Short mmCIF file of C-alpha atoms in Angstrom, two decimals:
data_model
loop_
_atom_site.label_atom_id
_atom_site.label_comp_id
_atom_site.label_asym_id
_atom_site.label_seq_id
_atom_site.Cartn_x
_atom_site.Cartn_y
_atom_site.Cartn_z
CA MET A 1 87.71 114.63 113.29
CA LEU A 2 86.60 117.52 115.47
CA ASN A 3 89.92 116.95 117.22
CA LEU A 4 91.69 117.88 114.02
CA ILE A 5 89.78 121.15 113.76
CA ARG A 6 90.51 121.83 117.41
CA LYS A 7 94.16 121.21 116.60
CA ASP A 8 94.06 123.94 113.94
CA MET A 9 92.58 126.30 116.52
CA ILE A 10 95.31 125.46 119.03
CA LEU A 11 97.98 126.00 116.39
CA GLN A 12 96.46 129.31 115.37
CA LYS A 13 95.91 130.36 118.95
CA LYS A 14 98.68 132.90 118.87
CA THR A 15 97.88 134.45 115.51
CA LEU A 16 94.10 134.20 115.44
CA PRO A 17 93.17 136.74 118.18
CA PHE A 18 95.80 139.04 116.77
CA MET A 19 94.34 138.72 113.29
CA LEU A 20 90.81 139.29 114.48
CA LEU A 21 91.90 142.35 116.43
CA PHE A 22 93.65 143.59 113.33
CA LEU A 23 90.43 143.05 111.41
CA PHE A 24 88.56 145.09 113.98
CA VAL A 25 90.95 147.98 113.52
CA TYR A 26 90.56 147.77 109.75
CA LEU A 27 86.88 148.50 110.11
CA PHE A 28 87.68 151.99 111.41
CA VAL A 29 89.40 152.78 108.15
CA ASN A 30 87.06 153.28 105.27
CA VAL A 31 88.00 150.33 103.08
CA SER A 32 85.58 147.97 101.46
CA THR A 33 84.38 145.56 104.15
CA SER A 34 83.91 142.76 101.65
CA TRP A 35 87.44 143.08 100.35
CA VAL A 36 88.97 143.06 103.84
CA ALA A 37 86.83 140.12 104.91
CA ILE A 38 87.77 138.05 101.86
CA VAL A 39 91.48 138.71 102.30
CA PHE A 40 91.37 137.88 106.01
CA CYS A 41 89.44 134.67 105.49
CA ILE A 42 91.86 133.47 102.82
CA VAL A 43 94.92 134.38 104.88
CA ILE A 44 93.66 132.60 108.01
CA ILE A 45 92.51 129.51 106.15
CA MET A 46 95.67 129.15 104.07
CA ASN A 47 97.80 129.78 107.12
CA ALA A 48 96.14 126.82 108.84
CA PHE A 49 96.63 124.79 105.69
CA GLN A 50 100.32 125.57 105.45
CA THR A 51 101.10 124.45 109.01
CA ASP A 52 100.13 120.93 108.01
CA GLU A 53 101.89 120.96 104.69
CA THR A 54 105.33 119.98 105.99
CA SER A 55 106.34 116.37 105.67
CA SER A 56 106.69 116.04 109.43
CA ALA A 57 103.13 117.22 110.04
CA ASN A 58 101.88 114.77 107.44
CA LEU A 59 103.88 112.01 109.07
CA LEU A 60 102.40 112.85 112.46
CA LEU A 61 98.78 113.17 111.39
CA ASN A 62 98.86 110.01 109.33
CA SER A 63 100.47 108.02 112.11
CA LEU A 64 97.78 109.06 114.56
CA PRO A 65 94.48 107.19 114.42
CA TYR A 66 92.95 109.33 111.70
CA THR A 67 92.10 108.41 108.15
CA ARG A 68 93.25 110.53 105.25
CA LYS A 69 89.63 111.30 104.51
CA GLU A 70 89.27 112.82 107.97
CA ILE A 71 92.46 114.83 107.64
CA VAL A 72 91.23 116.45 104.40
CA SER A 73 87.67 116.88 105.66
CA SER A 74 88.88 118.67 108.77
CA LYS A 75 90.43 121.33 106.51
CA TYR A 76 87.18 121.87 104.61
CA ILE A 77 85.01 122.05 107.71
CA GLY A 78 87.64 124.12 109.51
CA ALA A 79 87.61 126.63 106.62
CA LEU A 80 83.87 127.14 107.10
CA ILE A 81 84.44 127.76 110.81
CA PHE A 82 87.17 130.28 110.08
CA ILE A 83 84.85 132.08 107.63
CA PHE A 84 82.16 132.15 110.28
CA LEU A 85 84.55 133.55 112.91
CA THR A 86 85.80 136.26 110.57
CA LEU A 87 82.32 137.31 109.54
CA LEU A 88 81.17 137.30 113.14
CA THR A 89 84.00 139.62 114.08
CA ILE A 90 83.19 141.94 111.19
CA PHE A 91 79.52 141.83 111.99
CA ILE A 92 80.09 142.72 115.63
CA GLY A 93 82.74 145.28 114.69
CA ASN A 94 80.47 147.00 112.21
CA TRP A 95 77.69 147.13 114.72
CA MET A 96 79.87 148.53 117.46
CA ILE A 97 81.74 151.05 115.34
CA HIS A 98 79.24 152.13 112.75
CA ARG A 99 76.03 151.15 114.54
CA GLU A 100 74.88 149.33 111.45
CA ILE A 101 73.66 145.80 110.84
CA MET A 102 75.41 144.26 107.87
CA GLN A 103 73.21 143.15 105.01
CA TRP A 104 73.00 139.38 104.80
CA GLU A 105 73.54 139.65 101.04
CA ILE A 106 77.02 140.96 101.67
CA LEU A 107 77.76 138.14 104.09
CA LEU A 108 76.54 135.67 101.49
CA PHE A 109 78.65 137.35 98.83
CA ILE A 110 81.82 137.14 100.98
CA THR A 111 81.19 133.52 101.94
CA SER A 112 80.59 132.54 98.32
CA ILE A 113 83.74 134.20 97.06
CA VAL A 114 85.89 132.67 99.80
CA MET A 115 84.39 129.20 99.38
CA GLY A 116 84.85 129.48 95.65
CA LEU A 117 88.51 130.43 95.97
CA ILE A 118 89.15 127.68 98.55
CA SER A 119 87.54 125.16 96.22
CA PHE A 120 90.40 125.79 93.82
CA ALA A 121 93.17 126.49 96.32
CA PHE A 122 92.86 123.27 98.36
CA PRO A 123 93.02 120.63 95.61
CA PHE A 124 95.73 122.65 93.88
CA SER A 125 97.77 122.79 97.09
CA TYR A 126 97.30 119.10 97.80
CA LEU A 127 98.44 118.29 94.30
CA PHE A 128 101.42 120.64 94.23
CA ASN A 129 102.07 122.92 97.18
CA SER A 130 100.39 126.05 98.43
CA LYS A 131 103.54 128.04 97.72
CA TYR A 132 102.81 127.60 94.01
CA LEU A 133 99.35 129.12 94.42
CA LEU A 134 100.58 132.57 93.50
CA ILE A 135 102.22 131.18 90.39
CA GLY A 136 99.01 129.30 89.66
CA PHE A 137 96.95 132.45 89.92
CA GLY A 138 99.50 134.22 87.73
CA GLY A 139 99.02 131.47 85.16
CA VAL A 140 95.25 131.88 85.28
CA PHE A 141 95.69 135.62 84.80
CA VAL A 142 97.87 135.08 81.73
CA VAL A 143 95.26 132.72 80.26
CA TYR A 144 92.66 135.36 80.93
CA MET A 145 94.71 138.04 79.21
CA VAL A 146 95.30 135.81 76.20
CA THR A 147 91.58 135.04 75.98
CA LEU A 148 90.97 138.75 76.19
CA SER A 149 93.09 139.30 73.09
CA PHE A 150 90.89 136.86 71.15
CA ILE A 151 87.60 138.12 72.52
CA PRO A 152 88.24 141.84 73.00
CA ASN A 153 84.91 142.59 74.61
CA LEU A 154 85.14 139.71 77.16
CA ASN A 155 85.01 142.10 80.10
CA ASP A 156 81.84 143.71 78.78
CA ARG A 157 80.28 140.34 78.17
CA VAL A 158 81.03 139.23 81.74
CA ARG A 159 79.57 142.49 83.04
CA GLU A 160 76.50 141.97 80.91
CA LEU A 161 76.09 138.42 82.18
CA VAL A 162 76.34 139.57 85.80
CA GLN A 163 73.74 142.24 85.10
CA THR A 164 71.35 139.74 83.59
CA VAL A 165 71.80 137.41 86.50
CA LEU A 166 71.33 140.22 89.00
CA SER A 167 68.15 141.35 87.31
CA LEU A 168 66.65 137.90 87.86
CA ASP A 169 64.22 137.31 90.66
CA ASN A 170 66.32 137.85 93.79
CA SER A 171 65.45 134.81 95.85
CA LEU A 172 65.99 132.54 92.87
CA PHE A 173 69.31 134.17 92.19
CA TYR A 174 70.55 133.74 95.77
CA LEU A 175 69.40 130.15 95.86
CA GLY A 176 71.31 129.55 92.65
CA ILE A 177 74.46 131.06 94.15
CA ILE A 178 74.20 129.02 97.32
CA LEU A 179 73.63 125.80 95.43
CA SER A 180 76.40 126.27 92.90
CA VAL A 181 78.99 127.36 95.47
CA GLY A 182 77.96 124.49 97.72
CA LEU A 183 78.27 122.04 94.84
CA LEU A 184 81.66 123.41 93.84
CA TYR A 185 82.86 123.09 97.44
CA VAL A 186 81.71 119.50 97.76
CA LEU A 187 83.28 118.51 94.44
CA SER A 188 86.53 120.14 95.48
CA TRP A 189 86.33 118.26 98.79
CA ILE A 190 85.95 114.90 97.05
CA LEU A 191 88.77 115.74 94.64
CA SER A 192 91.08 116.69 97.52
CA ILE A 193 90.39 113.41 99.32
CA ARG A 194 91.32 111.55 96.14
CA ILE A 195 94.53 113.49 95.69
CA TYR A 196 95.53 113.20 99.35
CA SER A 197 94.84 109.47 99.50
CA ARG A 198 97.47 108.89 96.85
CA LYS A 199 100.15 110.99 98.49
CA VAL A 200 103.44 109.48 99.59
CA PHE A 201 105.12 110.70 102.75
CA MET B 1 102.18 78.73 117.40
CA MET B 2 103.30 82.17 118.39
CA GLU B 3 101.15 85.10 117.45
CA ASN B 4 102.42 87.59 114.89
CA VAL B 5 101.63 91.23 115.47
CA ILE B 6 102.97 92.37 112.12
CA GLU B 7 102.83 90.27 109.02
CA LEU B 8 104.03 91.32 105.59
CA GLN B 9 103.51 88.86 102.77
CA HIS B 10 105.11 89.15 99.36
CA VAL B 11 105.20 92.91 99.55
CA TYR B 12 106.53 94.81 96.56
CA LYS B 13 107.06 98.53 96.48
CA ALA B 14 108.98 100.31 93.75
CA PHE B 15 110.29 103.86 93.69
CA LYS B 16 112.63 105.55 91.28
CA GLY B 17 115.91 103.74 91.74
CA PHE B 18 114.80 101.58 94.65
CA GLU B 19 112.52 98.69 95.29
CA LEU B 20 111.41 96.32 97.99
CA LYS B 21 111.29 92.87 96.47
CA ASP B 22 108.96 90.15 97.68
CA LEU B 23 109.31 91.15 101.28
CA SER B 24 107.79 88.70 103.76
CA ILE B 25 108.42 89.60 107.37
CA SER B 26 106.67 88.78 110.59
CA VAL B 27 107.12 90.34 114.02
CA LYS B 28 106.22 88.20 117.00
CA LYS B 29 104.04 89.36 119.83
CA GLY B 30 105.68 90.02 123.17
CA PHE B 31 109.23 90.42 121.85
CA VAL B 32 111.65 93.09 120.76
CA THR B 33 112.58 92.75 117.12
CA GLY B 34 115.63 94.65 116.00
CA PHE B 35 115.33 95.73 112.40
CA ILE B 36 118.73 96.18 110.80
CA GLY B 37 120.13 97.08 107.41
CA GLY B 38 122.40 99.74 105.95
CA ASN B 39 121.36 103.16 104.80
CA GLY B 40 118.99 102.79 101.89
CA ALA B 41 118.34 99.10 102.58
CA GLY B 42 114.62 99.81 102.88
CA LYS B 43 114.12 100.00 106.64
CA SER B 44 112.24 103.31 106.64
CA THR B 45 110.17 102.29 103.64
CA THR B 46 109.20 99.07 105.38
CA ILE B 47 108.25 100.95 108.52
CA LYS B 48 106.18 103.39 106.50
CA LEU B 49 104.40 100.48 104.89
CA ILE B 50 103.70 99.05 108.35
CA MET B 51 102.32 102.43 109.45
CA ASN B 52 100.19 102.77 106.29
CA LEU B 53 102.07 105.91 105.31
CA LEU B 54 102.79 104.11 102.06
CA LYS B 55 100.74 101.54 100.26
CA PRO B 56 102.38 98.48 98.74
CA ASP B 57 102.27 97.94 94.98
CA SER B 58 101.31 94.36 95.72
CA GLY B 59 101.28 91.95 98.63
CA THR B 60 99.43 92.06 101.93
CA ILE B 61 100.18 93.75 105.23
CA SER B 62 98.32 92.80 108.36
CA ILE B 63 98.71 94.31 111.81
CA PHE B 64 97.14 92.63 114.84
CA GLY B 65 95.56 90.31 112.26
CA MET B 66 93.69 93.25 110.73
CA ASP B 67 94.10 95.05 107.47
CA TYR B 68 94.36 98.79 106.94
CA LYS B 69 91.60 98.98 104.38
CA LYS B 70 88.96 98.09 106.94
CA ASN B 71 90.50 98.83 110.32
CA GLU B 72 92.88 101.73 109.88
CA LYS B 73 91.83 103.63 113.00
CA GLU B 74 91.56 100.56 115.17
CA ILE B 75 95.09 99.49 114.23
CA LYS B 76 96.58 102.93 114.80
CA GLN B 77 94.88 103.22 118.18
CA ARG B 78 97.13 100.39 119.32
CA ILE B 79 100.42 101.64 117.88
CA GLY B 80 102.90 104.02 119.48
CA PHE B 81 105.49 105.50 117.15
CA VAL B 82 108.85 107.23 117.38
CA PHE B 83 110.52 108.52 114.23
CA ASP B 84 114.13 109.52 113.75
CA SER B 85 113.25 113.13 113.09
CA ASN B 86 111.04 115.42 115.09
CA ILE B 87 107.49 115.25 113.78
CA PHE B 88 105.88 117.58 116.28
CA TYR B 89 104.86 121.13 115.50
CA GLU B 90 107.78 123.31 116.45
CA ASN B 91 106.12 126.52 117.54
CA ILE B 92 104.09 125.12 120.40
CA THR B 93 104.88 123.71 123.82
CA LEU B 94 104.84 120.07 124.84
CA ALA B 95 101.72 120.74 126.91
CA GLU B 96 99.97 122.03 123.78
CA MET B 97 101.24 119.11 121.75
CA LYS B 98 99.72 116.78 124.31
CA LYS B 99 96.44 118.66 124.07
CA ILE B 100 96.45 118.01 120.33
CA ILE B 101 97.33 114.33 120.49
CA LYS B 102 95.49 113.22 123.60
CA PRO B 103 91.92 113.29 122.16
CA ALA B 104 93.03 111.05 119.28
CA TYR B 105 93.56 108.07 121.59
CA ARG B 106 90.86 106.25 123.52
CA LYS B 107 93.30 104.89 126.09
CA TRP B 108 95.27 108.05 126.74
CA ASP B 109 96.60 108.07 130.31
CA ASP B 110 97.54 111.43 131.85
CA THR B 111 99.10 109.85 134.93
CA LEU B 112 101.43 107.83 132.75
CA PHE B 113 102.23 110.89 130.66
CA ASN B 114 103.14 112.92 133.74
CA GLN B 115 105.28 110.07 135.05
CA TYR B 116 107.39 110.09 131.91
CA ILE B 117 107.57 113.88 131.89
CA ASP B 118 108.95 113.78 135.44
CA MET B 119 111.29 110.93 134.68
CA PHE B 120 112.71 112.62 131.57
CA GLU B 121 112.63 116.07 133.21
CA LEU B 122 110.94 117.56 130.17
CA PRO B 123 109.69 121.15 130.34
CA LEU B 124 106.01 121.40 129.48
CA LYS B 125 105.92 125.14 128.91
CA LYS B 126 108.82 125.58 126.54
CA ASN B 127 108.55 125.71 122.78
CA LEU B 128 109.42 122.38 121.20
CA LYS B 129 111.85 124.06 118.84
CA THR B 130 114.10 124.90 121.80
CA PHE B 131 114.38 121.17 122.67
CA SER B 132 117.65 119.36 122.04
CA LYS B 133 117.65 116.24 119.88
CA GLY B 134 117.64 114.04 122.95
CA MET B 135 114.73 115.92 124.49
CA LYS B 136 112.76 115.67 121.27
CA MET B 137 113.24 111.93 121.21
CA LYS B 138 112.15 111.70 124.84
CA ALA B 139 109.09 113.83 124.14
CA SER B 140 108.28 111.58 121.21
CA LEU B 141 108.73 108.50 123.36
CA THR B 142 106.58 109.97 126.14
CA ILE B 143 103.71 110.47 123.71
CA ALA B 144 104.20 107.02 122.20
CA LEU B 145 104.03 105.39 125.63
CA SER B 146 101.13 107.33 127.14
CA HIS B 147 98.25 105.54 125.46
CA HIS B 148 98.99 101.93 126.40
CA ALA B 149 100.12 101.01 122.91
CA GLU B 150 100.56 97.30 122.34
CA LEU B 151 102.95 97.77 119.47
CA ILE B 152 105.73 100.32 119.56
CA ILE B 153 107.40 101.13 116.28
CA MET B 154 110.64 103.04 116.33
CA ASP B 155 112.50 104.19 113.26
CA GLU B 156 116.11 104.89 114.18
CA PRO B 157 115.24 106.39 117.56
CA THR B 158 118.85 106.38 118.71
CA SER B 159 120.44 108.05 115.71
CA GLY B 160 122.26 111.20 116.71
CA LEU B 161 121.87 110.63 120.45
CA ASP B 162 124.68 110.51 122.96
CA PRO B 163 125.52 107.21 124.72
CA ILE B 164 123.91 108.25 128.02
CA ILE B 165 120.51 108.99 126.49
CA ARG B 166 120.73 105.87 124.34
CA SER B 167 121.39 103.81 127.40
CA GLU B 168 118.43 105.43 129.23
CA LEU B 169 116.17 104.68 126.31
CA LEU B 170 117.23 101.04 126.22
CA ASN B 171 116.54 100.68 129.95
CA ILE B 172 113.05 102.03 129.51
CA LEU B 173 112.35 99.72 126.62
CA HIS B 174 113.66 96.82 128.64
CA ASN B 175 111.29 97.66 131.51
CA LEU B 176 108.37 98.02 129.12
CA MET B 177 108.78 94.45 128.00
CA GLN B 178 108.26 92.95 131.44
CA ASN B 179 104.55 92.21 131.09
CA GLY B 180 104.91 90.23 127.88
CA GLU B 181 101.98 91.88 126.14
CA ARG B 182 103.96 94.51 124.34
CA THR B 183 105.79 94.23 121.07
CA ILE B 184 108.56 96.50 119.90
CA LEU B 185 109.93 96.91 116.40
CA PHE B 186 113.14 98.89 116.56
CA SER B 187 115.04 99.87 113.43
CA THR B 188 118.61 101.00 113.78
CA HIS B 189 121.97 100.95 112.17
CA ILE B 190 123.70 101.28 115.53
CA THR B 191 123.63 97.55 116.04
CA THR B 192 125.19 97.54 119.49
CA ASP B 193 121.93 99.03 120.79
CA LEU B 194 120.29 95.72 120.04
CA ASP B 195 122.73 93.62 122.09
CA ARG B 196 120.86 94.55 125.22
CA ILE B 197 117.24 94.28 124.23
CA ALA B 198 116.55 92.47 120.97
CA ASP B 199 115.01 88.99 121.03
CA TYR B 200 114.81 88.73 117.26
CA ILE B 201 116.81 90.30 114.49
CA THR B 202 115.36 91.01 111.09
CA PHE B 203 117.95 91.91 108.52
CA ILE B 204 117.18 93.43 105.17
CA HIS B 205 119.61 94.35 102.44
CA ASN B 206 118.92 96.10 99.13
CA GLY B 207 115.19 95.85 99.62
CA GLN B 208 115.31 92.13 100.30
CA HIS B 209 114.71 90.17 103.45
CA ILE B 210 117.91 88.31 104.30
CA PHE B 211 116.80 86.67 107.54
CA THR B 212 114.77 86.89 110.73
CA LYS B 213 116.35 84.95 113.55
CA GLU B 214 116.39 84.73 117.28
CA TYR B 215 119.33 86.74 118.47
CA TYR B 216 121.06 83.90 120.31
CA LYS B 217 120.81 81.68 117.24
CA ILE B 218 122.76 84.18 115.21
CA GLU B 219 125.73 83.60 117.45
CA GLU B 220 125.26 79.86 117.15
CA GLU B 221 125.06 79.83 113.38
CA PHE B 222 127.23 82.67 112.20
CA ALA B 223 130.91 83.03 112.90
CA ILE B 224 133.86 85.14 111.94
CA VAL B 225 136.67 83.00 110.60
CA LYS B 226 140.30 84.13 110.49
CA GLY B 227 143.15 82.33 108.82
CA GLY B 228 145.92 82.40 106.24
CA THR B 229 145.04 83.18 102.64
CA ASN B 230 146.64 79.89 101.59
CA LEU B 231 143.53 78.16 102.93
CA LEU B 232 141.34 79.87 100.38
CA ASP B 233 140.56 78.39 97.00
CA ARG B 234 137.54 78.41 94.76
CA ASP B 235 135.81 75.71 96.82
CA THR B 236 136.52 76.94 100.31
CA GLU B 237 135.56 80.47 99.38
CA GLN B 238 132.08 79.16 98.71
CA GLU B 239 131.76 78.50 102.43
CA PHE B 240 131.64 82.18 103.23
CA ILE B 241 129.11 84.94 102.88
CA GLY B 242 131.84 87.51 102.49
CA ILE B 243 135.62 87.55 102.67
CA HIS B 244 138.06 90.30 103.49
CA LYS B 245 141.61 89.54 102.38
CA THR B 246 144.79 91.29 103.46
CA ASN B 247 148.50 90.49 103.10
CA HIS B 248 148.44 88.83 106.48
CA GLY B 249 145.46 86.60 105.97
CA PHE B 250 141.73 86.64 105.57
CA ARG B 251 138.73 87.40 107.71
CA ALA B 252 135.39 85.99 106.61
CA LEU B 253 131.85 85.39 107.72
CA THR B 254 130.19 82.03 107.64
CA ALA B 255 126.52 81.23 108.15
CA ASN B 256 127.29 77.66 109.14
CA LYS B 257 129.71 77.64 112.00
CA GLN B 258 129.72 73.87 112.50
CA ARG B 259 130.43 73.06 108.88
CA THR B 260 133.20 75.61 108.72
CA LYS B 261 134.74 74.06 111.82
CA ASN B 262 134.62 70.65 110.23
CA ILE B 263 136.25 71.84 107.04
CA PHE B 264 139.01 73.99 108.46
CA GLY B 265 139.52 72.40 111.87
CA ASP B 266 142.27 74.02 113.86
CA THR B 267 143.79 75.89 110.94
CA VAL B 268 141.52 78.88 111.52
CA ILE B 269 140.40 81.00 114.44
CA ILE B 270 136.66 81.17 114.94
CA GLU B 271 135.09 84.13 116.71
CA LYS B 272 131.68 85.46 117.61
CA PRO B 273 130.34 87.81 114.97
CA THR B 274 128.71 91.12 115.73
CA LEU B 275 125.63 92.27 113.87
CA GLU B 276 127.83 94.80 112.22
CA ASP B 277 130.04 92.01 110.87
CA ILE B 278 126.98 90.33 109.41
CA MET B 279 125.85 93.52 107.71
CA LEU B 280 129.31 94.31 106.46
CA TYR B 281 130.13 90.89 105.04
CA THR B 282 126.75 90.50 103.42
CA LYS B 283 127.50 93.65 101.48
CA LYS B 284 131.01 92.44 100.64
CA GLY B 285 129.71 89.08 99.50
CA GLU B 286 127.38 90.80 97.14
CA GLU B 287 130.15 92.90 95.63
CA ARG B 288 132.14 89.73 94.98
CA CYS B 289 129.38 88.21 92.86
#
């Protein structure tokens, strides 16, 4: 299975250093580090996902001695590696440019957000296609807006909730985040294996 | 008893507007089996079932005596595959493609790989998308042959290739068969390709297995019969699989050459059929019913 992750690296070989360099440059400009990191992670991970979405790639991978479980799992583990690489670059970049050590809370925050988004994006893309992701997110947004019209103070309530959670004992709060994101990721993983196992090529 | 490398038993698979019906096929070890049938007969579907790219609705499939549920990786380790379309990533070189595929196989052999690369004169450092159709097929074949596969499955490998490359391919396949350990399943609708290498022919039509026979027996059993239309009546027409009538006479296919000879004697001309004739007249016969 590590071979499959290595394959993603080989396929991204041309774009990955370029992307990471790009990321480095971004750090000079005063934009939110978290925002940039999240966008980069998602772009790199989904780019790797899309390369294997064609029917020919599926034909190839499934004809090689791999199981479908391994093919899906390689994407989930690979995503974690891509997150790590991106954060490492940002970490080093921040240290070199701004002479500051990034707070681990921020790293945790970025990782959680990306893992959370991937947990929805992967099963969705296996079921339909990643090109519908944007439409999917649009749909979610519409649902949100409609809900907003029924519960006008939804935004305030969410803000309130976040505040309450944040005011909790810190270590407990972080543990909770790690556990729930981890659980979400694993559930998404299992779901994706199920969806992929039933696919027809 | 001869060993079967591939065995399909009572396999059903239904799609919208197409189904494989009670397909039971076996492919014998150490031989080349030509897999024929028209477009949409179910050749590719059958091959995908054999490769576990599709799962049957019912029935059993066993490869090397093993089943995919328990031994998927073990089975695929021993298969080399060539598909009709390019299935490699397009934006990388052949050297990179090798780097991706090599670690998947326990028995990968770099020496063998380089031999084929030299023989086919394939560039290692050029993007695969710049390859011609013939080069892509050769690259595919090189990869299929570089891990000592015991079973080589080819889905229409010759489609869209010029006669010279087709002939080269057939020579290579012929040489591969010399040690008797290898098995090749070769699907095609260019039936003349099989004249040179096939030991067995498996013919499917409309999702159904029509026959699997040794190639030489086909020529013994089947025959093309030509004669005047006055010889045809309700009874004699029953002798044929399919009949083509013109103003000058008829041309028909029989599956029982000897019997046809006995019935018609010298009134007809009997000729050797080609595989194409067999495919064509089977289809005609069906339209008649």
